[in-house]
Coordinates of C-alpha atoms in Angstrom, one line a residue:
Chain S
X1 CA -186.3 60.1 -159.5
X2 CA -185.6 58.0 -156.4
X3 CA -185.7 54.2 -156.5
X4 CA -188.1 54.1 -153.4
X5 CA -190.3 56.5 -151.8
X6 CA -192.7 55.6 -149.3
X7 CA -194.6 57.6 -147.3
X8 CA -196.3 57.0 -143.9
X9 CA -197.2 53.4 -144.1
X10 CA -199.5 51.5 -142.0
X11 CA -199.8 47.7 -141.9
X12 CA -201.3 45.5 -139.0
X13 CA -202.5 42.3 -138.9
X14 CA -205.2 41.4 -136.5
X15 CA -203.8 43.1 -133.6
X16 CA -200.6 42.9 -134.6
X17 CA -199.2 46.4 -135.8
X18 CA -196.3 45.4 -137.7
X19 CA -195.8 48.6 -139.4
X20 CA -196.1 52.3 -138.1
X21 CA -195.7 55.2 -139.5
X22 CA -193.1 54.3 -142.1
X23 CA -191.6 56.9 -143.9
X24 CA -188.0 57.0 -146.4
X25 CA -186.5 56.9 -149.2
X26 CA -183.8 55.0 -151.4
X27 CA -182.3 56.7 -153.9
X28 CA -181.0 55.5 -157.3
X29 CA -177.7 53.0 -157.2
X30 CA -178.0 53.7 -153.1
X31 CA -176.9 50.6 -151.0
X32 CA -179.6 51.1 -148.2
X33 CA -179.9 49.1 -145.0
X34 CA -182.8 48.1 -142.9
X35 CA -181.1 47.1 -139.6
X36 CA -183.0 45.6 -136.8
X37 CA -184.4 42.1 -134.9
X38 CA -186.8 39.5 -135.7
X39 CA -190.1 41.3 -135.6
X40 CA -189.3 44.8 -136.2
X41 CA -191.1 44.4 -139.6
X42 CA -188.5 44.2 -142.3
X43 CA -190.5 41.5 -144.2
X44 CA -193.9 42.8 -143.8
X45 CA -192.3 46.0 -145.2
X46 CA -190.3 44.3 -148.2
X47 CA -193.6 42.3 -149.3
X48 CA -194.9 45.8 -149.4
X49 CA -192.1 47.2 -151.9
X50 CA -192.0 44.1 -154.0
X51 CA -196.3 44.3 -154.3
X52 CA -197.0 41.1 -152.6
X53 CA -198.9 43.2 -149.7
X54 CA -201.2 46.1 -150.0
X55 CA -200.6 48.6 -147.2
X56 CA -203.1 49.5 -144.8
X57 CA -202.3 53.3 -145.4
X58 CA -199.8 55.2 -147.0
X59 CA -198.3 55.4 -150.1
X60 CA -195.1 53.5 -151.7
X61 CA -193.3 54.2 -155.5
X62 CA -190.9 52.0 -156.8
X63 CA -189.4 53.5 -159.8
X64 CA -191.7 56.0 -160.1
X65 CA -194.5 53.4 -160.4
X66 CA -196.9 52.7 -157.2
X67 CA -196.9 49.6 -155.8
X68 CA -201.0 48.9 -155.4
X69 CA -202.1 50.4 -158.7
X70 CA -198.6 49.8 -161.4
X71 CA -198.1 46.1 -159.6
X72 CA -197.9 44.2 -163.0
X73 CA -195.4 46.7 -164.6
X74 CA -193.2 47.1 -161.4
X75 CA -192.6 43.0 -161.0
X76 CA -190.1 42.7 -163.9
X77 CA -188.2 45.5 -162.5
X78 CA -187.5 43.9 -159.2
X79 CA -185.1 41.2 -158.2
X80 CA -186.0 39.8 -154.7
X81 CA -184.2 37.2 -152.6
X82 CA -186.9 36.4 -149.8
X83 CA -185.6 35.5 -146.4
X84 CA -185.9 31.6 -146.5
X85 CA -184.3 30.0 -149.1
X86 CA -187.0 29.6 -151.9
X87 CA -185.1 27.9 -155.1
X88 CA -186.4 24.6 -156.6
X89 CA -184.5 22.2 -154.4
X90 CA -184.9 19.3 -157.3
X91 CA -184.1 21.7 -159.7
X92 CA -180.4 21.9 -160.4
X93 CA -177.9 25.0 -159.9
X94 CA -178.4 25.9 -163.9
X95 CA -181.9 24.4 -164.1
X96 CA -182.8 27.3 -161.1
X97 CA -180.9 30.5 -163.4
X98 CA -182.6 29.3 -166.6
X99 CA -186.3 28.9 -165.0
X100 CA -185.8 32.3 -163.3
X101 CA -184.4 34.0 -166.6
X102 CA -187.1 32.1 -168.7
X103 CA -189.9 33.5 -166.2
X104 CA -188.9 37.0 -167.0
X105 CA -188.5 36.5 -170.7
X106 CA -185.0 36.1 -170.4
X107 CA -181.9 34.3 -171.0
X108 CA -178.8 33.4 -169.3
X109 CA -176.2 34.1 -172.3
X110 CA -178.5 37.3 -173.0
X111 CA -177.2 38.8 -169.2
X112 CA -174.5 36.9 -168.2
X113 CA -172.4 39.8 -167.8
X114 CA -174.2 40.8 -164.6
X115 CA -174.6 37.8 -162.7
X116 CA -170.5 36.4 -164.2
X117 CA -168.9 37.6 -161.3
X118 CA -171.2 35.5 -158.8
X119 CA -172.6 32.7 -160.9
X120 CA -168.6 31.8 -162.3
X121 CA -168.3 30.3 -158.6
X122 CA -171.2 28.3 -158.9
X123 CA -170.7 27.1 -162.1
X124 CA -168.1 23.9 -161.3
X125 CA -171.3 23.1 -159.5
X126 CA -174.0 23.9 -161.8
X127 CA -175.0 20.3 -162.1
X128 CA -176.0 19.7 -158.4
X129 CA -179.3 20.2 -157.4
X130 CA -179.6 23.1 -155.5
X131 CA -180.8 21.7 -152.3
X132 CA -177.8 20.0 -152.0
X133 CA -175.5 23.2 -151.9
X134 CA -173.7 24.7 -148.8
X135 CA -175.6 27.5 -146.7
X136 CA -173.0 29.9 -149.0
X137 CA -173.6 28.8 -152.4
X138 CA -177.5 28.8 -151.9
X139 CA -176.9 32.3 -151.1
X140 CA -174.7 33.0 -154.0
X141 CA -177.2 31.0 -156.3
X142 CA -180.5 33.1 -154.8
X143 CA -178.7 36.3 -155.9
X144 CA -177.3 35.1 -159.6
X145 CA -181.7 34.1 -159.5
X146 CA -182.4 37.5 -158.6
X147 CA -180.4 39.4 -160.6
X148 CA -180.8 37.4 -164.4
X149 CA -183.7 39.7 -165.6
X150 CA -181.3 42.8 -164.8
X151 CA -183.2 44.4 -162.2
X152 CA -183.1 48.1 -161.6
X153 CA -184.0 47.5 -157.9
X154 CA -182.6 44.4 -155.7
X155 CA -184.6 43.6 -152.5
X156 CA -183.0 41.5 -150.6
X157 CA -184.4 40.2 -147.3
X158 CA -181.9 38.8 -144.6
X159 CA -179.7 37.1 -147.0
X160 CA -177.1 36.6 -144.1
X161 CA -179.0 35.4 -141.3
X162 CA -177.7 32.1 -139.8
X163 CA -175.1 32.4 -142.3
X164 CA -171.1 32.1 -141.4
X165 CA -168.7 35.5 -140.7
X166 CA -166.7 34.2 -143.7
X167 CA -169.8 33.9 -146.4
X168 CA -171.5 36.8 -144.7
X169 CA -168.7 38.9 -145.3
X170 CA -167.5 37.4 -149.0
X171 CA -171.5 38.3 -149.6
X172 CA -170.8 41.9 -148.8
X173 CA -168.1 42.2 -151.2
X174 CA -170.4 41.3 -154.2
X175 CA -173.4 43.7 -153.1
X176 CA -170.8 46.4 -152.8
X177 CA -169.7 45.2 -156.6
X178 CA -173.3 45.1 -157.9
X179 CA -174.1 48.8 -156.5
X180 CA -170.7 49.6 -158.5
X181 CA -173.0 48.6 -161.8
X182 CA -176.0 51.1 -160.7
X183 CA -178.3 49.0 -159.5
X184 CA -180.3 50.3 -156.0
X185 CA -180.0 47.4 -153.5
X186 CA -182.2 47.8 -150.8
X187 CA -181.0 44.8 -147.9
X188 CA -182.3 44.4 -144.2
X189 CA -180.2 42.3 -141.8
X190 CA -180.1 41.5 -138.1
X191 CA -176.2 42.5 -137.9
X192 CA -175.7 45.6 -136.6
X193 CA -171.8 45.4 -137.4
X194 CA -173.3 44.9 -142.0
X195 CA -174.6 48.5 -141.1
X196 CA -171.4 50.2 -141.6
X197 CA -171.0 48.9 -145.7
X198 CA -174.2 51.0 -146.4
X199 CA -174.8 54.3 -148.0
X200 CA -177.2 54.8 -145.1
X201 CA -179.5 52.8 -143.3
X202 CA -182.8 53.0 -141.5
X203 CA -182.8 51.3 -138.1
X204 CA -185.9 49.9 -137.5
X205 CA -187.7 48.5 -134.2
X206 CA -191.1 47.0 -133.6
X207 CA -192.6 48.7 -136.8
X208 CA -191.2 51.9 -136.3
X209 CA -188.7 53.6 -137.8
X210 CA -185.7 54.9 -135.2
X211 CA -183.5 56.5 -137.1
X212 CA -182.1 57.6 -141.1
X213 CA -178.8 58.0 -142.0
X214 CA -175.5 57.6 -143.0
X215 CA -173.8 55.1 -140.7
X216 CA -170.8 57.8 -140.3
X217 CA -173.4 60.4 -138.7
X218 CA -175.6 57.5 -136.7
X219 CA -172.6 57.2 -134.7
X220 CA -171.5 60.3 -135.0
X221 CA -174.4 61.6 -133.7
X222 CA -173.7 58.7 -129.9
X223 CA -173.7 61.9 -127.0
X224 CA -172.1 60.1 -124.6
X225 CA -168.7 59.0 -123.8
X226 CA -168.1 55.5 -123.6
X227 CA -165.7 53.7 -121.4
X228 CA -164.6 50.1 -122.2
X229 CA -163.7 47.9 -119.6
X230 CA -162.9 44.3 -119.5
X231 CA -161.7 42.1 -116.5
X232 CA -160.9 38.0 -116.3
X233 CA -164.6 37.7 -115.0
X234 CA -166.9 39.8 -117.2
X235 CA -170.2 38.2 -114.7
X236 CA -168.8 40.1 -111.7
X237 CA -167.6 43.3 -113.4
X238 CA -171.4 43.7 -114.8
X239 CA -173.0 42.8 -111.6
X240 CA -170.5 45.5 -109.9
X241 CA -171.0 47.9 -112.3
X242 CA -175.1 47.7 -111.9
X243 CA -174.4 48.8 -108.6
X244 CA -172.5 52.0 -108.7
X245 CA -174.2 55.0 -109.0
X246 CA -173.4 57.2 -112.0
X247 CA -173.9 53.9 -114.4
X248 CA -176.2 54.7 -117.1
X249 CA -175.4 51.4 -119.1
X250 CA -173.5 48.9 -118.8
X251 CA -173.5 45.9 -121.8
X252 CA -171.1 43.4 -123.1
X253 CA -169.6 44.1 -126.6
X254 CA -167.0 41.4 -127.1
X255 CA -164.1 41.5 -125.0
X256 CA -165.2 45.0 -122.9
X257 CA -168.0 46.2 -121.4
X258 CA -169.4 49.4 -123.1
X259 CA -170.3 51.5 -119.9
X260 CA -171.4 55.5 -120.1
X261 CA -172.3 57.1 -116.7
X262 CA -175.3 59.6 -116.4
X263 CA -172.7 62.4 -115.6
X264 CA -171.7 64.0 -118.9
X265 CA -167.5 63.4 -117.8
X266 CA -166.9 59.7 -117.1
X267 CA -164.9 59.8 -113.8
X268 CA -162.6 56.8 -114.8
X269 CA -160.5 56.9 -111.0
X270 CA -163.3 57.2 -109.0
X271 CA -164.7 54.3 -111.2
X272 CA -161.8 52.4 -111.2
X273 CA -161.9 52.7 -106.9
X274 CA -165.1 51.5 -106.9
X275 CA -164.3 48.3 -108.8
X276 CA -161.4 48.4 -106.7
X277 CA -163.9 48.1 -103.8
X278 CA -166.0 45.8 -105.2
X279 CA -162.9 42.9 -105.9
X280 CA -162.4 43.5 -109.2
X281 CA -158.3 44.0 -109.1
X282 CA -157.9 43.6 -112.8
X283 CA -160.3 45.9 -114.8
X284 CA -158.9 47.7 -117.7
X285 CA -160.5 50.8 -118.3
X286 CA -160.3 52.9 -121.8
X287 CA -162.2 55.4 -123.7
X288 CA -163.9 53.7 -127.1
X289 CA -165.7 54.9 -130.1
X290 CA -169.5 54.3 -130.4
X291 CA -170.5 51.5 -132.9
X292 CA -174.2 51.2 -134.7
X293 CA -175.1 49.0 -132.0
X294 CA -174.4 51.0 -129.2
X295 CA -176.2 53.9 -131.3
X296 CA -179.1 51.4 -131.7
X297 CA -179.4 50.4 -128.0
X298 CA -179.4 54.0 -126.9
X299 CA -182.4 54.8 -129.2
X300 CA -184.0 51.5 -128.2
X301 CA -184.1 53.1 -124.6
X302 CA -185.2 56.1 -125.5
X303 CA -187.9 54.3 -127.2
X304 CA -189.1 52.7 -124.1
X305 CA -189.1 55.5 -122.0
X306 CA -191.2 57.6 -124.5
X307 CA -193.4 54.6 -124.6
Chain M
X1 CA -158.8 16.2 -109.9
X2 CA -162.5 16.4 -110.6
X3 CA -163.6 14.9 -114.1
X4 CA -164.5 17.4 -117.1
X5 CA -168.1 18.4 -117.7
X6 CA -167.5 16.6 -121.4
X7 CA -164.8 14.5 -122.6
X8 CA -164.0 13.9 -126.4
X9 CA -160.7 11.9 -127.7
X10 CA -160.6 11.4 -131.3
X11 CA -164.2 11.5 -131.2
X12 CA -165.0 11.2 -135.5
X13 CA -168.5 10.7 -136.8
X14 CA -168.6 9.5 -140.7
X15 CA -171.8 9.5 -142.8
X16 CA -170.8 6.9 -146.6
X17 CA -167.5 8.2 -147.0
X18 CA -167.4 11.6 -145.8
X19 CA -166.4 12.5 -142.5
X20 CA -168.0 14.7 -140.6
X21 CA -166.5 14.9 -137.9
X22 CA -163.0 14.2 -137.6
X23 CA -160.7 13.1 -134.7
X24 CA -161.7 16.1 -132.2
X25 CA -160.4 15.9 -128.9
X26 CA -161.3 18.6 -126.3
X27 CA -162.3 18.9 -122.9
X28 CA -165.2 21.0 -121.5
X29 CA -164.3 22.1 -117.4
X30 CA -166.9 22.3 -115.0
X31 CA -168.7 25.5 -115.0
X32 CA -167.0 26.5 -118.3
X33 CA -168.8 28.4 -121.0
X34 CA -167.1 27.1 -124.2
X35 CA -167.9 28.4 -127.1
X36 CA -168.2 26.0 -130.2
X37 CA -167.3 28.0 -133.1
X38 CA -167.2 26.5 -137.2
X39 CA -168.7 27.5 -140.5
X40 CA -171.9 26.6 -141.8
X41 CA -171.2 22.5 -142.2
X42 CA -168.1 22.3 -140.4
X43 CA -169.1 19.7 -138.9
X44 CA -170.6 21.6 -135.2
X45 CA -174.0 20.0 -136.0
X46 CA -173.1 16.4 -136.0
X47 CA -170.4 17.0 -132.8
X48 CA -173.4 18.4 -130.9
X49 CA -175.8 15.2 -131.6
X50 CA -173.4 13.0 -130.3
X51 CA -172.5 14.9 -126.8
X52 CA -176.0 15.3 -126.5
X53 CA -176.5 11.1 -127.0
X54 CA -178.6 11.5 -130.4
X55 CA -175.9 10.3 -132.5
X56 CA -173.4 7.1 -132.3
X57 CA -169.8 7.9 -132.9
X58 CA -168.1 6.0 -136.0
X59 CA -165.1 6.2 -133.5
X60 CA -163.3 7.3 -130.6
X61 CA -164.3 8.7 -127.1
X62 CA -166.6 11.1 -125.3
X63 CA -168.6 11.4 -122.7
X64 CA -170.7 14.0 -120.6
X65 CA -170.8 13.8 -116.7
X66 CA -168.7 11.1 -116.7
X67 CA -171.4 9.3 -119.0
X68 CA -170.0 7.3 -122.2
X69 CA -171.7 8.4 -125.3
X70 CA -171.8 4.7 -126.6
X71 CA -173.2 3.1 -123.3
X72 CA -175.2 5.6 -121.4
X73 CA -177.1 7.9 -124.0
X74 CA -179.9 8.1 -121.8
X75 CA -178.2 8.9 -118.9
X76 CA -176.3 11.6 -120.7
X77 CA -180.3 13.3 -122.1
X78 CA -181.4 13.4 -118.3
X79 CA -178.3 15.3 -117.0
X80 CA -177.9 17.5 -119.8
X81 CA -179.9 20.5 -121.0
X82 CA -180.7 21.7 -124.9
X83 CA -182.3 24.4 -126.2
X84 CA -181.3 25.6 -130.4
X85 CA -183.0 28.4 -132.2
X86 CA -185.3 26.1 -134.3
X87 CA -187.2 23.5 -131.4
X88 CA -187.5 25.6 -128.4
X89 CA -191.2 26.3 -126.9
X90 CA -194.7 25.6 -127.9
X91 CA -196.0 27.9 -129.5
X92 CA -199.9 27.6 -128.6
X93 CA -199.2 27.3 -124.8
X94 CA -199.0 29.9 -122.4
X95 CA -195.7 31.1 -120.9
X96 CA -196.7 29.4 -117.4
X97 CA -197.8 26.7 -119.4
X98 CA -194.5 26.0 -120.9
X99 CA -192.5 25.8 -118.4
X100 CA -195.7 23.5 -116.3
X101 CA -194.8 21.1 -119.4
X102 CA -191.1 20.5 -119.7
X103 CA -191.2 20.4 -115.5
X104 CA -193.6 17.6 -116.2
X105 CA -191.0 16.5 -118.7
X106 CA -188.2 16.4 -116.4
X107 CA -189.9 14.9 -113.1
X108 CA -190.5 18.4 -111.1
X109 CA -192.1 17.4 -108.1
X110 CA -196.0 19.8 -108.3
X111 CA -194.7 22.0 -105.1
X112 CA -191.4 22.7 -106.2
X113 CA -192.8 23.4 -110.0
X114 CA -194.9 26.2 -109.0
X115 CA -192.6 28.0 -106.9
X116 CA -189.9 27.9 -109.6
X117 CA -192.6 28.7 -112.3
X118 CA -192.9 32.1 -110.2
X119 CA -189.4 32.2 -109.7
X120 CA -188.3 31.7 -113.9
X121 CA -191.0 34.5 -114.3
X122 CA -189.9 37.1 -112.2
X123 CA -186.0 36.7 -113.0
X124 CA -186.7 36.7 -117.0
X125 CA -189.0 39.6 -116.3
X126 CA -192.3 37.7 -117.7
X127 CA -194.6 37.4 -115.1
X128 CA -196.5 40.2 -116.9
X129 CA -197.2 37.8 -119.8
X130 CA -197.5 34.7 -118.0
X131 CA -201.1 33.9 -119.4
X132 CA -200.1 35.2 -123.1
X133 CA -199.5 32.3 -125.7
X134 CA -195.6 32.0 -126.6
X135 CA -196.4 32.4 -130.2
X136 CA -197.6 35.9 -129.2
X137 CA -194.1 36.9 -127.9
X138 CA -190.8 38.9 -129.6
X139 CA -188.3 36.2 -130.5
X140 CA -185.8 37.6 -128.1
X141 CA -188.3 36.9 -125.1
X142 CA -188.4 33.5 -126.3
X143 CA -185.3 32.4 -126.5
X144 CA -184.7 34.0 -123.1
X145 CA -188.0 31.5 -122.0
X146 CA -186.3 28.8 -123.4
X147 CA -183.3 28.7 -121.9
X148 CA -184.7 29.1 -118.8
X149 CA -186.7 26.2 -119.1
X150 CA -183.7 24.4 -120.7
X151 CA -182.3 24.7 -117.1
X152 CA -185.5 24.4 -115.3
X153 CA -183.8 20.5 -114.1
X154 CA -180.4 22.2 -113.0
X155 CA -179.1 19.9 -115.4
X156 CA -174.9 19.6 -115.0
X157 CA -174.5 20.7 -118.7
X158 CA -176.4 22.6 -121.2
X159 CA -176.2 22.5 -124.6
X160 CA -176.8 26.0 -126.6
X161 CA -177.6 26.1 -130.5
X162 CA -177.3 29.6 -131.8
X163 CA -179.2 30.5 -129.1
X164 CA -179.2 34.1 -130.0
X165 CA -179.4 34.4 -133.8
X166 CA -182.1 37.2 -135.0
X167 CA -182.5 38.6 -131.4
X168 CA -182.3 42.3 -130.8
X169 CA -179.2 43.5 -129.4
X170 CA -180.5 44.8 -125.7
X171 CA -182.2 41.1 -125.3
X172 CA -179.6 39.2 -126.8
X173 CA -177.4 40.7 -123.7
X174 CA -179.9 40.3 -121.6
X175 CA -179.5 36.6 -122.8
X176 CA -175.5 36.2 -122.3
X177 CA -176.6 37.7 -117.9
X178 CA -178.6 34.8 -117.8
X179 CA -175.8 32.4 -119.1
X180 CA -173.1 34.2 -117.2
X181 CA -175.5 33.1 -114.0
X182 CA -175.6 29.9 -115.2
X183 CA -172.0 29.4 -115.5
X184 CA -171.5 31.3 -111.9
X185 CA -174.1 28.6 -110.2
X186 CA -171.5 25.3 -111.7
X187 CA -173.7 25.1 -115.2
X188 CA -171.3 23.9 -118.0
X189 CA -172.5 26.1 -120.9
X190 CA -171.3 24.6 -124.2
X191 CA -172.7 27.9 -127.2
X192 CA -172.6 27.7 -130.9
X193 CA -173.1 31.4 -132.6
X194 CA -172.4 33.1 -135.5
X195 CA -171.8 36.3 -133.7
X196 CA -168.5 36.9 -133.3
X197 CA -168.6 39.3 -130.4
X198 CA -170.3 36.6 -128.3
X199 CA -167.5 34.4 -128.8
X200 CA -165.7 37.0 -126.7
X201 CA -167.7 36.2 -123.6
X202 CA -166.9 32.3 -123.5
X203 CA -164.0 30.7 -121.0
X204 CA -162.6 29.1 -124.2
X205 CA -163.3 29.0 -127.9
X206 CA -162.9 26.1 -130.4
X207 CA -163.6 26.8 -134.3
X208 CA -164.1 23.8 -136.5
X209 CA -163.2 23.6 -140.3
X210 CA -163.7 20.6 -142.3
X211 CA -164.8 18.3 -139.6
X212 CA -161.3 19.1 -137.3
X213 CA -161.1 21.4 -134.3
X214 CA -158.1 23.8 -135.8
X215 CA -157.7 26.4 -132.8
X216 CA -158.9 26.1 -128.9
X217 CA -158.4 28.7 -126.5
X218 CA -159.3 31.8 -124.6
X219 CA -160.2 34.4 -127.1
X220 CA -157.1 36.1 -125.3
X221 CA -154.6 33.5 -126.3
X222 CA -156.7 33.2 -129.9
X223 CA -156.2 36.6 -130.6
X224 CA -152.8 36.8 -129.7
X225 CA -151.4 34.0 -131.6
X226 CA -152.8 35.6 -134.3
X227 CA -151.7 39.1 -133.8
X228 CA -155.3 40.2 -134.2
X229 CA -157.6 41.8 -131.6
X230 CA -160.4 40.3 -132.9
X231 CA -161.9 37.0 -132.7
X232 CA -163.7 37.6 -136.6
X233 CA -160.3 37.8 -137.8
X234 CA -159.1 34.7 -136.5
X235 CA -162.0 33.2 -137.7
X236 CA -162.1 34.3 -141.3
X237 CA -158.6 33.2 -141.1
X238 CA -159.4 29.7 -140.3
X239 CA -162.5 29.2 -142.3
X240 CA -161.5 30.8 -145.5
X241 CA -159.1 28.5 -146.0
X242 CA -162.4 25.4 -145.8
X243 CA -162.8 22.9 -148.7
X244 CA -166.5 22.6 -147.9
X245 CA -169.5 24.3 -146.1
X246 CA -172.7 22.6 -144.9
X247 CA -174.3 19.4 -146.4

């Protein structure tokens, strides 16, 4: 039985269509990924899963249980950290655990086993009230909240927006740990570069769904070459290279500029002549290997231009 | 030699008995983007309140435009412009209508208002939208609204607070253009960001941890003292090693 099946869901508000179409599902101790911008509809859709929202259309399991009619028996199953931070600030770090654990009938001694390897970091703390923890700690305190019932399903909604490259990444490590213990983690997240650590992932754009699939065969599946190129003055180099003719795209990615031309064999001299022409003297030019976000900019084009 | 765009010589900021900010000493060139790089609560916050003349030092030196920080505060707020992810627009005003009220703000003469209204529109691709409310609007249109209009009184300097968190990744590029043509027309830009491949398109980097600048560079230089070739790795490397994250 999978974790999460959902099939063609629909939900607008007022004119806003936040969801189309929506279609997937997670399968049991999968680590699945909803990658995309503000606004695609990852919240709208996660309210949906954990029974806060009734769908326009469609239907939606979770656990075998449906979401609009089995609400009440699906709750306890769930462990969800929403996108803002939503712990009782005045509450302290072990004051928070023990109301969660409490609300589902729970206590902390009875699954400490789970939430050890998290909670243990907090616990030197566990006397501070929790709005007076790091951006990091929060974070690490959410989960320990979500996970105390022993959830079979964890939603978690951007747990590492605004969040530092060292905590996002330390966060990653335990969700790759938890998934080790069989629970299905369903996670969404604005970083393309998070994508890779999932079983698969579901890229997701303005309320529609883009693409399913393993992160290995979303790249995989890039069909053009890409050329990197980098020179001292990035400005110039992309204003140069929106002039040449065979450009198909150009965008920054860090140090190069990801560039693929509309033939299907990148002409790297004759490119390298036209910089030439164009006063850049320094470009470095080499082949690269597609990331998620250069997959997910591609189908964000084709998007538009089916539009 | 001209002066730097901002000046800061042991510049520390304490709040009780923790220091925030702690002896930093940098300089910002003219028509630099610099990239301000730290952990959450290293301290990037607190620097950026007192370069923008919001926040007294405790102690040392700094100013922006050749404007002291202690002294001239409000000098330093009219030659400088702000825009973070959190206080940008309003939401129940047009598009037009926004940038109408921060020219208002900053002193825009009627004439010269309108033409630039038409001429923010057309280069941010908005003039579409122009009568829509900004609440109305993708995140990543904006943010690119709002740091046009964070410019909209050429200001000397401009001050960028994860400007680009949350943004899709064709507009967040879209986003580091319109910096880059900031930077090519003499705007200082000074950028905080948690993305790490956007540190790669600043002049120089510094990353704070614990209140101190512990590395400033070009991501070149960064990378190669570190024998890394990416700028997330020389981060992690610096910031694991911090006692505290943010307050």
């Amino acid at each position: 039985m999978p974790a999460v099946e959902v099939h063609s869901i629909y939900k607008s508000f007022e004119d806003v269509k936040a969801l189309k179409d929506i279609s997937f599902s997670v399968e049991e101790g999968e680590l699945y990924g909803f990658i995309g911008p503000d606004g695609a509809g990852k919240t709208t859709l996660f309210r949906i899963l954990n029974t806060l929202l009734i769908p326009d259309e469609g239907t939606a399991t979770v656990l075998g249980l449906d979401v609009v009619d089995d609400y009440k028996t699906i709750r306890p199953m769930l462990g969800y950290m929403p996108g803002r931070f939503s712990l009782y600030q005045d509450l302290s770090v072990q004051e928070n655990l023990e109301f969660f654990a409490s609300v589902f009938g729970t206590t902390i001694s009875e699954n400490y086993e789970l939430v050890a390897p998290i909670y243990s970091q907090l616990e030197p703390f566990k006397n501070r009230y929790a709005g007076k923890l790091s951006g990091g700690m929060k974070q690490k305190l959410a989960l320990s909240c979500a996970l105390i019932h022993k959830p079979k399903l964890l939603l978690l909604d951007e747990p590492t927006t605004g969040v530092d490259a060292v905590s996002r990444k330390e966060f990653w490590e335990m969700l790759v740990d938890l998934k080790k213990q069989g629970i299905a983690i369903i996670v969404s997240t604005p970083y393309m570069d998070e994508a890779k650590l999932c079983d698969r992932v579901a890229l997701i754009q303005e309320g529609s769904l883009m693409q399913i699939d393993t992160p290995l065969n979303i790249v995989n599946g890039y069909d053009r070459p890409i050329l990197g190129i980098k020179s001292r003055n990035t400005y110039k180099l992309l204003q140069a290279l929106k002039l040449y003719e065979w450009t198909h795209s150009a965008h920054p990615f860090g140090e190069f500029i990801h560039f693929t031309e509309k033939r299907e064999k990148p002409d790297m001299i004759a490119l390298e002549a036209f910089l030439l022409d164009n006063g850049i003297d320094d470009a470095v030019i080499k082949e690269v290997e597609p990331g998620i976000e250069d997959s997910f900019m591609a189908l964000m084009r084709k998007e538009v231009a089916s539009d | 030699m001209t002066d730097p765009a901002i000046f800061t010589k042991d510049l520390t900021r304490t709040f009780g008995a923790f220091t925030a900010v702690e002896n930093i000493s940098f300089d910002v060139k003219k028509g630099e983007i610099f990239g301000f790089l730290g952990a959450n609560g290293a301290g990037k916050t607190t620097a950026m309140k007192m370069l923008t003349g919001l926040l007294a030092p405790s102690s040392g030196e700094a100013s922006v435009n050749g404007f002291d920080v202690y002294t001239e505060s409000e000098e330093i707020k009219k030659s400088i412009g702000y825009m973070s992810q959190k206080f940008s627009l309003y939401d129940d005003l047009t598009v037009s209508e926004n940038i109408e009220f921060y020219g208002g703000v900053y002193g825009l003469p009627t004439k010269a208002l309108k033409q630039k209204i038409e001429e923010i529109l057309y280069t941010i691709k908005l003039t579409e939208v122009k009568d829509a409310l900004v609440v109305s609007l993708p995140l990543g249109w904006k943010q690119k609204l709002a740091f046009s209009v964070s410019i909209l009184h050429n200001p000397s300097v401009v001050f960028l607070d994860e400007p680009t968190g949350g943004v899709d990744p064709v507009t967040r590029r879209q986003f580091w253009e319109r910096i880059y043509e900031a930077a090519d027309k003499g705007i200082t830009v000074f950028v905080t960001t948690h993305y790490m491949d956007e540190a790669e398109y600043c002049d120089r980097v510094s990353i704070m941890v614990d209140g101190k600048i512990e590395a400033l560079d070009s991501p070149e230089n960064l990378k190669r003292s570190f024998s890394t070739d990416s700028i997330e790795d020389v981060f992690i490397r610096l910031a694991r090693g911090a006692k505290r994250s943010d307050t």
